[in-house]
Amino acid sequence: MTEWFKRRLSACCMNPLYLMNPSFFIKLLVLLLLYKHVDSQCKISRCNSEFIEATADMHDSERSTAYCNALRDYSSCTRRTSRTCRGDLAYHTAVYVIEDLIIQNNCSRDSPTTVPKPPALSPNKHDYFPSTDTCDYEKSFIHKHGQSPTYQYCAVFGDPHVRTVNDEFHTCRVEGSWPLLDNNNLFVQATSYPIIKGSNVTGIGKLTIIFKNMKECIEEKVYQAEMDNLPVAFADGSVNGGEKPGGNSLTIHEHIPGQHITIQATYIGTTIAVRQVGKHLSFSIRIAKEIATSFTDEQDLQLCMSGCFLSQRISIHNCCRPKGSLTRKKARLLCKEKLPVEDIYFQSCVFDVMTSGDVNFTQAAQKALEDARALHPDSKKIHIFHSNRTSYPCSSSFLLLILTILQLYI
């Protein structure tokens, strides 16, 4: 259990909604004066320790009741600390682990556990044998609702740039591990690192994708991609969703060895594309809206859903000096060869090439546009011709420091 949390631990951040408050500068002054005396209030590690201690000496015979009681106490502890832990990845991991363990151990949530009775078999065989459409999300949705599901699109590429499910576009200054999606069926985490030493340029160096266990369709599967290691199998060596009846509703396909794979998750109406371009990875996803929005308030930290925090956004129009001899004019000419339409992908290309001095970034934007054409549900929205000009320029380092302090301690 402790190793699970260590692998998924990340920095704690909160949404700085207090910036519009009239008492902003008064609060800031107090925070700066008391900076050395303020500690993070997220107590998720205490919840983790209490659960591990409560179950450490538990015998197998006790697991049916005592273990479920410990899980309920663990869940209550995380709920009590939810407000102060909204941006802590270990907290979100704990919420997911608890949910999974409660299901696996047939635990009730509000009362002492009783072993559930097996359901009575119905004379109609279709009531206890899975339908052929059960693990085909789109067919099942049409059968239930009489219409096709709504799909959403998200992508992360380059420095990195995030295109949210609402077609908002952010260029982010993020380092470390951040969740892209975290819902009832899917968890995606990206880990970014500095591409150039001493530079603010970052890129995705690792992607972790968890397909959560789903009844008769698939077993839980984990896919991990790292720089120079884009596998064509899940972490356990399998290439599909396992031995369950719907195992083939989750499959991996290789398009270019070491450069481009897709994962088809038919059972949740989802297609994922992962690429390695130059020195970093990119991620794109087409996902059913009903699946993407199936999360609780405690799972609200998701870059694909709301983008990066204000303090991590930077402007691609007003940021940074050119790297080396690559002027803005030269960067525009290089990007124009790959991206003739001067949309947000073109602008991102110019930004990345200028700030990194790496011409491989022209391919990152080009491949991201290709993925958008292949996966975006609305062809009219592939190109974006605007951006958030209220983002903070990377030259405003003092303002970014202030905002970061506010995120951590207000």
CSV table of C-alpha atoms in Angstrom, one decimal:
chain,number,residue,atom,x,y,z
A,1,MET,CA,0.0,0.0,0.0
A,2,THR,CA,2.8,2.5,0.9
A,3,GLU,CA,4.6,1.8,-2.3
A,4,TRP,CA,1.4,2.6,-4.3
A,5,PHE,CA,1.2,6.0,-2.7
A,6,LYS,CA,4.9,6.7,-3.1
A,7,ARG,CA,4.6,6.1,-6.8
A,8,ARG,CA,1.7,8.4,-7.2
A,9,LEU,CA,2.7,11.3,-4.8
A,10,SER,CA,2.8,14.8,-6.2
A,11,ALA,CA,2.9,18.5,-5.2
A,12,CYS,CA,-0.2,19.9,-3.5
A,13,CYS,CA,-1.9,22.8,-5.4
A,14,MET,CA,-5.3,24.6,-5.1
A,15,ASN,CA,-7.3,26.7,-7.4
A,16,PRO,CA,-6.4,30.4,-6.6
A,17,LEU,CA,-10.0,31.8,-6.7
A,18,TYR,CA,-9.1,34.3,-4.1
A,19,LEU,CA,-7.4,36.6,-6.6
A,20,MET,CA,-10.6,38.7,-7.0
A,21,ASN,CA,-11.0,39.2,-3.3
A,22,PRO,CA,-10.6,42.9,-2.2
A,23,SER,CA,-8.5,41.8,0.8
A,24,PHE,CA,-6.0,40.0,-1.5
A,25,PHE,CA,-3.0,42.2,-0.7
A,26,ILE,CA,-3.7,42.2,3.0
A,27,LYS,CA,-3.8,38.4,3.0
A,28,LEU,CA,-0.7,38.3,0.9
A,29,LEU,CA,1.3,40.5,3.3
A,30,VAL,CA,0.2,38.3,6.3
A,31,LEU,CA,1.2,35.2,4.4
A,32,LEU,CA,4.6,36.5,3.5
A,33,LEU,CA,5.2,37.5,7.1
A,34,LEU,CA,4.1,34.1,8.4
A,35,TYR,CA,5.5,32.1,5.5
A,36,LYS,CA,8.0,30.1,7.6
A,37,HIS,CA,5.4,29.2,10.2
A,38,VAL,CA,2.7,27.8,7.9
A,39,ASP,CA,2.5,24.1,7.1
A,40,SER,CA,0.4,22.3,4.5
A,41,GLN,CA,-3.0,21.3,6.0
A,42,CYS,CA,-3.5,18.3,3.9
A,43,LYS,CA,-3.5,15.3,6.3
A,44,ILE,CA,-3.9,12.5,3.9
A,45,SER,CA,-0.7,10.8,5.2
A,46,ARG,CA,-2.4,10.5,8.6
A,47,CYS,CA,-5.4,8.7,7.1
A,48,ASN,CA,-3.0,6.4,5.2
A,49,SER,CA,-1.0,5.6,8.4
A,50,GLU,CA,-4.1,5.0,10.4
A,51,PHE,CA,-5.5,2.5,7.9
A,52,ILE,CA,-2.1,0.7,7.5
A,53,GLU,CA,-1.9,0.5,11.3
A,54,ALA,CA,-5.5,-0.8,11.7
A,55,THR,CA,-5.0,-3.6,9.2
A,56,ALA,CA,-1.3,-4.5,9.9
A,57,ASP,CA,-2.0,-7.5,12.3
A,58,MET,CA,-5.3,-8.5,10.8
A,59,HIS,CA,-5.8,-12.2,10.2
A,60,ASP,CA,-7.7,-13.6,7.2
A,61,SER,CA,-10.6,-14.6,9.3
A,62,GLU,CA,-11.1,-11.0,10.4
A,63,ARG,CA,-11.1,-9.5,7.0
A,64,SER,CA,-14.9,-9.9,6.3
A,65,THR,CA,-15.9,-7.4,9.0
A,66,ALA,CA,-12.9,-5.7,10.7
A,67,TYR,CA,-11.2,-5.0,7.3
A,68,CYS,CA,-14.4,-3.4,6.0
A,69,ASN,CA,-14.7,-1.3,9.2
A,70,ALA,CA,-11.2,-0.1,8.6
A,71,LEU,CA,-12.0,0.8,5.1
A,72,ARG,CA,-15.1,2.8,6.2
A,73,ASP,CA,-12.9,4.6,8.8
A,74,TYR,CA,-10.4,5.3,6.1
A,75,SER,CA,-13.1,6.7,3.8
A,76,SER,CA,-14.4,8.9,6.6
A,77,CYS,CA,-10.9,10.3,7.3
A,78,THR,CA,-10.4,11.2,3.6
A,79,ARG,CA,-13.8,13.0,3.5
A,80,ARG,CA,-12.9,15.0,6.5
A,81,THR,CA,-9.7,16.3,4.9
A,82,SER,CA,-11.1,16.7,1.3
A,83,ARG,CA,-11.3,20.5,1.5
A,84,THR,CA,-7.6,20.9,2.3
A,85,CYS,CA,-6.4,18.1,0.0
A,86,ARG,CA,-8.2,18.9,-3.2
A,87,GLY,CA,-5.0,19.4,-5.2
A,88,ASP,CA,-2.9,16.6,-3.6
A,89,LEU,CA,-2.4,13.6,-5.9
A,90,ALA,CA,-1.9,11.2,-2.9
A,91,TYR,CA,-5.3,12.2,-1.7
A,92,HIS,CA,-7.0,11.5,-5.0
A,93,THR,CA,-5.1,8.2,-5.2
A,94,ALA,CA,-6.4,7.2,-1.7
A,95,VAL,CA,-10.0,8.0,-2.8
A,96,TYR,CA,-9.6,5.7,-5.8
A,97,VAL,CA,-7.9,2.9,-3.7
A,98,ILE,CA,-10.6,3.0,-1.1
A,99,GLU,CA,-13.4,2.7,-3.7
A,100,ASP,CA,-11.6,-0.2,-5.4
A,101,LEU,CA,-11.0,-2.1,-2.1
A,102,ILE,CA,-14.6,-1.6,-0.9
A,103,ILE,CA,-15.9,-3.2,-4.1
A,104,GLN,CA,-13.3,-6.0,-4.1
A,105,ASN,CA,-14.2,-6.9,-0.5
A,106,ASN,CA,-18.0,-6.6,-0.9
A,107,CYS,CA,-18.1,-4.0,1.9
A,108,SER,CA,-21.1,-1.9,2.6
A,109,ARG,CA,-20.5,1.8,3.0
A,110,ASP,CA,-22.7,2.7,6.0
A,111,SER,CA,-23.3,-0.4,8.0
A,112,PRO,CA,-21.5,-3.5,9.2
A,113,THR,CA,-20.7,-5.8,6.3
A,114,THR,CA,-22.9,-8.7,5.4
A,115,VAL,CA,-22.0,-11.1,2.7
A,116,PRO,CA,-24.4,-10.4,-0.1
A,117,LYS,CA,-26.7,-13.2,-1.2
A,118,PRO,CA,-26.2,-14.3,-4.8
A,119,PRO,CA,-29.0,-13.0,-7.0
A,120,ALA,CA,-31.7,-15.4,-7.9
A,121,LEU,CA,-31.4,-16.7,-11.4
A,122,SER,CA,-34.1,-15.4,-13.7
A,123,PRO,CA,-35.8,-17.7,-16.2
A,124,ASN,CA,-34.7,-15.3,-18.9
A,125,LYS,CA,-31.1,-16.1,-19.7
A,126,HIS,CA,-30.4,-12.6,-20.8
A,127,ASP,CA,-30.8,-11.4,-17.2
A,128,TYR,CA,-27.7,-13.3,-16.0
A,129,PHE,CA,-25.6,-13.7,-19.1
A,130,PRO,CA,-24.0,-10.4,-20.3
A,131,SER,CA,-25.5,-8.9,-23.5
A,132,THR,CA,-23.3,-8.9,-26.5
A,133,ASP,CA,-23.5,-5.1,-26.3
A,134,THR,CA,-22.6,-4.8,-22.7
A,135,CYS,CA,-19.0,-4.1,-23.4
A,136,ASP,CA,-19.6,-1.9,-26.4
A,137,TYR,CA,-20.4,1.5,-24.9
A,138,GLU,CA,-21.8,3.1,-28.0
A,139,LYS,CA,-24.2,0.3,-28.9
A,140,SER,CA,-25.3,0.0,-25.3
A,141,PHE,CA,-25.9,3.8,-25.1
A,142,ILE,CA,-27.9,3.8,-28.3
A,143,HIS,CA,-30.0,0.9,-27.0
A,144,LYS,CA,-30.7,2.8,-23.7
A,145,HIS,CA,-31.2,6.3,-25.0
A,146,GLY,CA,-32.1,6.0,-28.6
A,147,GLN,CA,-29.3,8.2,-29.8
A,148,SER,CA,-25.5,8.2,-30.0
A,149,PRO,CA,-23.4,9.4,-27.1
A,150,THR,CA,-21.7,12.8,-26.9
A,151,TYR,CA,-17.9,12.6,-27.2
A,152,GLN,CA,-15.2,15.0,-25.9
A,153,TYR,CA,-11.6,15.5,-26.9
A,154,CYS,CA,-8.5,16.4,-24.9
A,155,ALA,CA,-4.8,16.6,-25.8
A,156,VAL,CA,-1.5,17.5,-24.1
A,157,PHE,CA,1.6,18.1,-26.2
A,158,GLY,CA,4.7,20.2,-26.5
A,159,ASP,CA,5.9,22.5,-23.7
A,160,PRO,CA,3.2,21.3,-22.6
A,161,HIS,CA,0.1,22.7,-24.1
A,162,VAL,CA,-3.3,21.5,-22.9
A,163,ARG,CA,-6.5,21.4,-25.0
A,164,THR,CA,-9.3,20.8,-22.5
A,165,VAL,CA,-12.6,18.9,-23.2
A,166,ASN,CA,-14.2,22.4,-23.5
A,167,ASP,CA,-11.8,23.3,-26.3
A,168,GLU,CA,-10.0,25.8,-24.1
A,169,PHE,CA,-6.2,26.0,-24.7
A,170,HIS,CA,-3.6,26.6,-22.0
A,171,THR,CA,0.2,26.6,-22.1
A,172,CYS,CA,1.3,25.5,-18.7
A,173,ARG,CA,4.4,25.7,-16.6
A,174,VAL,CA,4.0,22.4,-14.8
A,175,GLU,CA,6.7,20.1,-13.5
A,176,GLY,CA,6.2,16.8,-11.7
A,177,SER,CA,3.1,14.6,-11.8
A,178,TRP,CA,-0.3,15.9,-12.6
A,179,PRO,CA,-3.6,14.0,-13.3
A,180,LEU,CA,-5.1,14.6,-16.8
A,181,LEU,CA,-8.2,12.5,-16.1
A,182,ASP,CA,-9.5,10.9,-12.9
A,183,ASN,CA,-13.0,9.5,-13.2
A,184,ASN,CA,-14.9,6.3,-12.2
A,185,ASN,CA,-13.4,4.3,-15.1
A,186,LEU,CA,-10.1,5.9,-16.1
A,187,PHE,CA,-7.1,7.6,-14.4
A,188,VAL,CA,-4.4,9.3,-16.5
A,189,GLN,CA,-1.3,10.9,-15.0
A,190,ALA,CA,1.4,12.8,-16.9
A,191,THR,CA,4.9,13.5,-15.4
A,192,SER,CA,6.7,16.5,-16.8
A,193,TYR,CA,10.4,17.4,-16.6
A,194,PRO,CA,12.7,20.2,-17.8
A,195,ILE,CA,13.7,19.4,-21.4
A,196,ILE,CA,16.6,21.9,-21.4
A,197,LYS,CA,18.8,22.4,-18.2
A,198,GLY,CA,18.3,25.8,-16.7
A,199,SER,CA,15.2,26.5,-18.9
A,200,ASN,CA,11.5,26.8,-18.1
A,201,VAL,CA,10.7,24.5,-21.1
A,202,THR,CA,9.1,21.3,-19.8
A,203,GLY,CA,7.7,18.2,-21.6
A,204,ILE,CA,6.0,15.0,-20.7
A,205,GLY,CA,8.5,12.3,-19.9
A,206,LYS,CA,6.1,9.7,-18.5
A,207,LEU,CA,2.4,8.7,-18.9
A,208,THR,CA,0.5,6.4,-16.6
A,209,ILE,CA,-3.0,5.2,-17.7
A,210,ILE,CA,-5.1,3.1,-15.4
A,211,PHE,CA,-8.2,1.4,-16.8
A,212,LYS,CA,-10.2,0.5,-13.7
A,213,ASN,CA,-11.8,-2.9,-13.2
A,214,MET,CA,-15.3,-3.1,-14.7
A,215,LYS,CA,-17.6,-6.0,-13.9
A,216,GLU,CA,-17.7,-8.5,-16.8
A,217,CYS,CA,-15.8,-6.3,-19.3
A,218,ILE,CA,-12.2,-5.9,-18.2
A,219,GLU,CA,-9.8,-6.5,-15.4
A,220,GLU,CA,-7.8,-3.5,-14.1
A,221,LYS,CA,-5.0,-2.7,-16.6
A,222,VAL,CA,-2.1,-0.3,-16.3
A,223,TYR,CA,-0.3,1.2,-19.2
A,224,GLN,CA,3.0,3.1,-18.7
A,225,ALA,CA,5.0,4.9,-21.4
A,226,GLU,CA,8.3,6.6,-20.8
A,227,MET,CA,10.9,8.4,-23.0
A,228,ASP,CA,12.3,5.9,-25.5
A,229,ASN,CA,9.9,3.2,-24.2
A,230,LEU,CA,6.5,3.1,-25.8
A,231,PRO,CA,5.3,-0.4,-25.1
A,232,VAL,CA,2.7,-2.3,-27.1
A,233,ALA,CA,1.4,-4.1,-24.0
A,234,PHE,CA,0.1,-3.3,-20.5
A,235,ALA,CA,2.3,-3.4,-17.5
A,236,ASP,CA,1.4,-7.1,-16.9
A,237,GLY,CA,2.4,-8.1,-20.4
A,238,SER,CA,-1.1,-8.5,-21.7
A,239,VAL,CA,-2.4,-6.9,-24.9
A,240,ASN,CA,-6.1,-6.7,-24.0
A,241,GLY,CA,-8.5,-6.4,-21.0
A,242,GLY,CA,-7.9,-9.9,-19.7
A,243,GLU,CA,-9.8,-13.1,-19.4
A,244,LYS,CA,-13.2,-11.6,-18.7
A,245,PRO,CA,-15.9,-12.1,-21.3
A,246,GLY,CA,-15.4,-8.5,-22.6
A,247,GLY,CA,-11.6,-8.6,-22.5
A,248,ASN,CA,-11.3,-7.7,-26.2
A,249,SER,CA,-13.1,-4.5,-25.6
A,250,LEU,CA,-9.7,-3.0,-24.5
A,251,THR,CA,-6.9,-3.4,-27.0
A,252,ILE,CA,-3.5,-1.8,-27.9
A,253,HIS,CA,-2.5,-1.1,-31.5
A,254,GLU,CA,1.0,-0.1,-32.7
A,255,HIS,CA,1.1,2.3,-35.7
A,256,ILE,CA,4.8,3.3,-35.7
A,257,PRO,CA,7.2,1.3,-33.6
A,258,GLY,CA,8.5,3.4,-30.7
A,259,GLN,CA,6.6,6.4,-31.9
A,260,HIS,CA,2.8,6.0,-32.0
A,261,ILE,CA,0.3,3.7,-30.3
A,262,THR,CA,-3.4,3.8,-29.8
A,263,ILE,CA,-5.5,2.2,-27.1
A,264,GLN,CA,-9.1,1.3,-28.0
A,265,ALA,CA,-11.4,1.1,-24.9
A,266,THR,CA,-14.7,0.2,-26.6
A,267,TYR,CA,-16.4,-0.6,-23.3
A,268,ILE,CA,-16.2,3.0,-22.2
A,269,GLY,CA,-16.3,4.7,-25.6
A,270,THR,CA,-12.7,5.9,-25.5
A,271,THR,CA,-9.8,6.0,-27.9
A,272,ILE,CA,-6.3,7.2,-26.7
A,273,ALA,CA,-3.3,8.1,-28.8
A,274,VAL,CA,0.2,8.2,-27.3
A,275,ARG,CA,3.2,9.5,-29.3
A,276,GLN,CA,6.9,10.1,-28.7
A,277,VAL,CA,8.0,13.2,-30.6
A,278,GLY,CA,11.6,14.3,-30.2
A,279,LYS,CA,12.4,14.3,-26.5
A,280,HIS,CA,8.9,14.1,-25.0
A,281,LEU,CA,5.5,12.3,-25.2
A,282,SER,CA,2.1,13.5,-26.3
A,283,PHE,CA,-1.4,12.4,-25.3
A,284,SER,CA,-4.7,12.7,-27.1
A,285,ILE,CA,-8.1,11.2,-26.1
A,286,ARG,CA,-11.6,10.9,-27.5
A,287,ILE,CA,-13.9,10.0,-24.6
A,288,ALA,CA,-17.6,9.6,-24.1
A,289,LYS,CA,-18.9,12.7,-22.1
A,290,GLU,CA,-20.8,10.5,-19.7
A,291,ILE,CA,-17.6,8.7,-18.8
A,292,ALA,CA,-15.4,11.8,-18.6
A,293,THR,CA,-17.8,13.5,-16.2
A,294,SER,CA,-18.3,10.5,-13.9
A,295,PHE,CA,-16.2,11.8,-11.0
A,296,THR,CA,-16.8,13.2,-7.5
A,297,ASP,CA,-15.9,16.6,-6.1
A,298,GLU,CA,-12.8,15.1,-4.6
A,299,GLN,CA,-11.5,14.2,-8.1
A,300,ASP,CA,-11.7,17.8,-9.5
A,301,LEU,CA,-8.0,18.2,-10.2
A,302,GLN,CA,-7.9,17.2,-13.9
A,303,LEU,CA,-6.0,19.1,-16.5
A,304,CYS,CA,-8.2,17.8,-19.3
A,305,MET,CA,-11.3,19.0,-17.5
A,306,SER,CA,-10.3,22.4,-16.3
A,307,GLY,CA,-6.8,23.1,-17.6
A,308,CYS,CA,-3.9,24.2,-15.5
A,309,PHE,CA,-4.1,26.7,-12.6
A,310,LEU,CA,-3.9,30.4,-13.3
A,311,SER,CA,-0.5,30.5,-11.7
A,312,GLN,CA,0.9,27.9,-14.1
A,313,ARG,CA,-0.5,29.5,-17.3
A,314,ILE,CA,1.9,31.4,-19.5
A,315,SER,CA,1.2,33.4,-22.6
A,316,ILE,CA,2.5,32.0,-25.9
A,317,HIS,CA,2.3,35.5,-27.4
A,318,ASN,CA,4.2,37.6,-24.9
A,319,CYS,CA,6.6,35.1,-23.3
A,320,CYS,CA,10.3,34.5,-23.3
A,321,ARG,CA,13.3,35.4,-25.4
A,322,PRO,CA,14.4,33.3,-28.4
A,323,LYS,CA,16.8,30.5,-27.7
A,324,GLY,CA,20.0,30.7,-29.6
A,325,SER,CA,19.8,31.9,-33.2
A,326,LEU,CA,16.1,30.9,-33.7
A,327,THR,CA,14.3,34.3,-33.9
A,328,ARG,CA,10.6,34.5,-34.0
A,329,LYS,CA,10.8,35.1,-37.8
A,330,LYS,CA,12.8,31.9,-38.3
A,331,ALA,CA,10.5,29.9,-36.0
A,332,ARG,CA,7.5,31.1,-37.9
A,333,LEU,CA,9.1,30.0,-41.2
A,334,LEU,CA,9.9,26.5,-39.8
A,335,CYS,CA,6.4,26.1,-38.4
A,336,LYS,CA,4.7,27.3,-41.6
A,337,GLU,CA,6.2,24.4,-43.5
A,338,LYS,CA,4.4,21.9,-41.2
A,339,LEU,CA,1.4,24.0,-40.3
A,340,PRO,CA,0.1,26.3,-43.1
A,341,VAL,CA,-3.0,27.4,-41.0
A,342,GLU,CA,-2.0,30.0,-38.4
A,343,ASP,CA,-4.2,28.6,-35.7
A,344,ILE,CA,-3.3,27.8,-32.1
A,345,TYR,CA,-1.2,24.8,-33.1
A,346,PHE,CA,0.9,27.1,-35.3
A,347,GLN,CA,1.3,29.6,-32.5
A,348,SER,CA,2.3,26.8,-30.1
A,349,CYS,CA,4.8,25.6,-32.6
A,350,VAL,CA,6.4,29.0,-32.8
A,351,PHE,CA,6.5,29.3,-29.0
A,352,ASP,CA,8.1,25.9,-28.5
A,353,VAL,CA,10.7,26.3,-31.2
A,354,MET,CA,11.7,29.8,-29.9
A,355,THR,CA,11.9,28.9,-26.2
A,356,SER,CA,13.7,25.5,-26.7
A,357,GLY,CA,15.8,26.1,-29.8
A,358,ASP,CA,14.7,22.5,-30.8
A,359,VAL,CA,13.2,22.2,-34.3
A,360,ASN,CA,11.7,18.9,-33.4
A,361,PHE,CA,8.9,20.8,-31.7
A,362,THR,CA,7.5,21.6,-35.2
A,363,GLN,CA,6.6,17.9,-35.4
A,364,ALA,CA,5.0,17.9,-31.9
A,365,ALA,CA,2.4,20.5,-33.0
A,366,GLN,CA,1.9,18.8,-36.4
A,367,LYS,CA,1.3,15.4,-34.9
A,368,ALA,CA,-1.1,17.0,-32.3
A,369,LEU,CA,-3.1,18.5,-35.1
A,370,GLU,CA,-3.2,15.1,-36.9
A,371,ASP,CA,-4.6,13.5,-33.7
A,372,ALA,CA,-7.2,16.2,-33.4
A,373,ARG,CA,-8.3,15.5,-37.0
A,374,ALA,CA,-8.5,11.8,-36.2
A,375,LEU,CA,-10.2,12.0,-32.8
A,376,HIS,CA,-12.0,15.2,-32.3
A,377,PRO,CA,-15.8,14.6,-32.5
A,378,ASP,CA,-16.5,17.9,-34.2
A,379,SER,CA,-14.5,18.6,-37.4
A,380,LYS,CA,-15.5,22.3,-37.3
A,381,LYS,CA,-13.7,22.7,-34.0
A,382,ILE,CA,-10.3,21.2,-34.9
A,383,HIS,CA,-8.7,24.6,-35.4
A,384,ILE,CA,-8.7,27.2,-32.6
A,385,PHE,CA,-7.9,30.7,-33.5
A,386,HIS,CA,-7.8,32.3,-30.1
A,387,SER,CA,-6.0,31.9,-26.9
A,388,ASN,CA,-6.2,33.1,-23.3
A,389,ARG,CA,-4.2,36.3,-23.4
A,390,THR,CA,-4.8,36.9,-19.7
A,391,SER,CA,-2.3,34.1,-19.0
A,392,TYR,CA,0.7,35.2,-17.0
A,393,PRO,CA,3.9,35.8,-19.0
A,394,CYS,CA,6.9,33.8,-17.9
A,395,SER,CA,8.9,37.0,-17.2
A,396,SER,CA,6.6,37.8,-14.3
A,397,SER,CA,8.4,35.5,-11.9
A,398,PHE,CA,7.6,37.5,-8.8
A,399,LEU,CA,3.8,37.4,-9.5
A,400,LEU,CA,4.1,33.6,-10.1
A,401,LEU,CA,5.8,33.2,-6.8
A,402,ILE,CA,3.0,35.1,-5.0
A,403,LEU,CA,0.3,33.0,-6.7
A,404,THR,CA,2.1,29.8,-5.9
A,405,ILE,CA,2.3,30.8,-2.2
A,406,LEU,CA,-1.5,31.6,-2.3
A,407,GLN,CA,-2.3,28.3,-3.8
A,408,LEU,CA,-0.5,26.4,-1.1
A,409,TYR,CA,-1.5,28.3,2.0
A,410,ILE,CA,-4.8,30.1,1.6
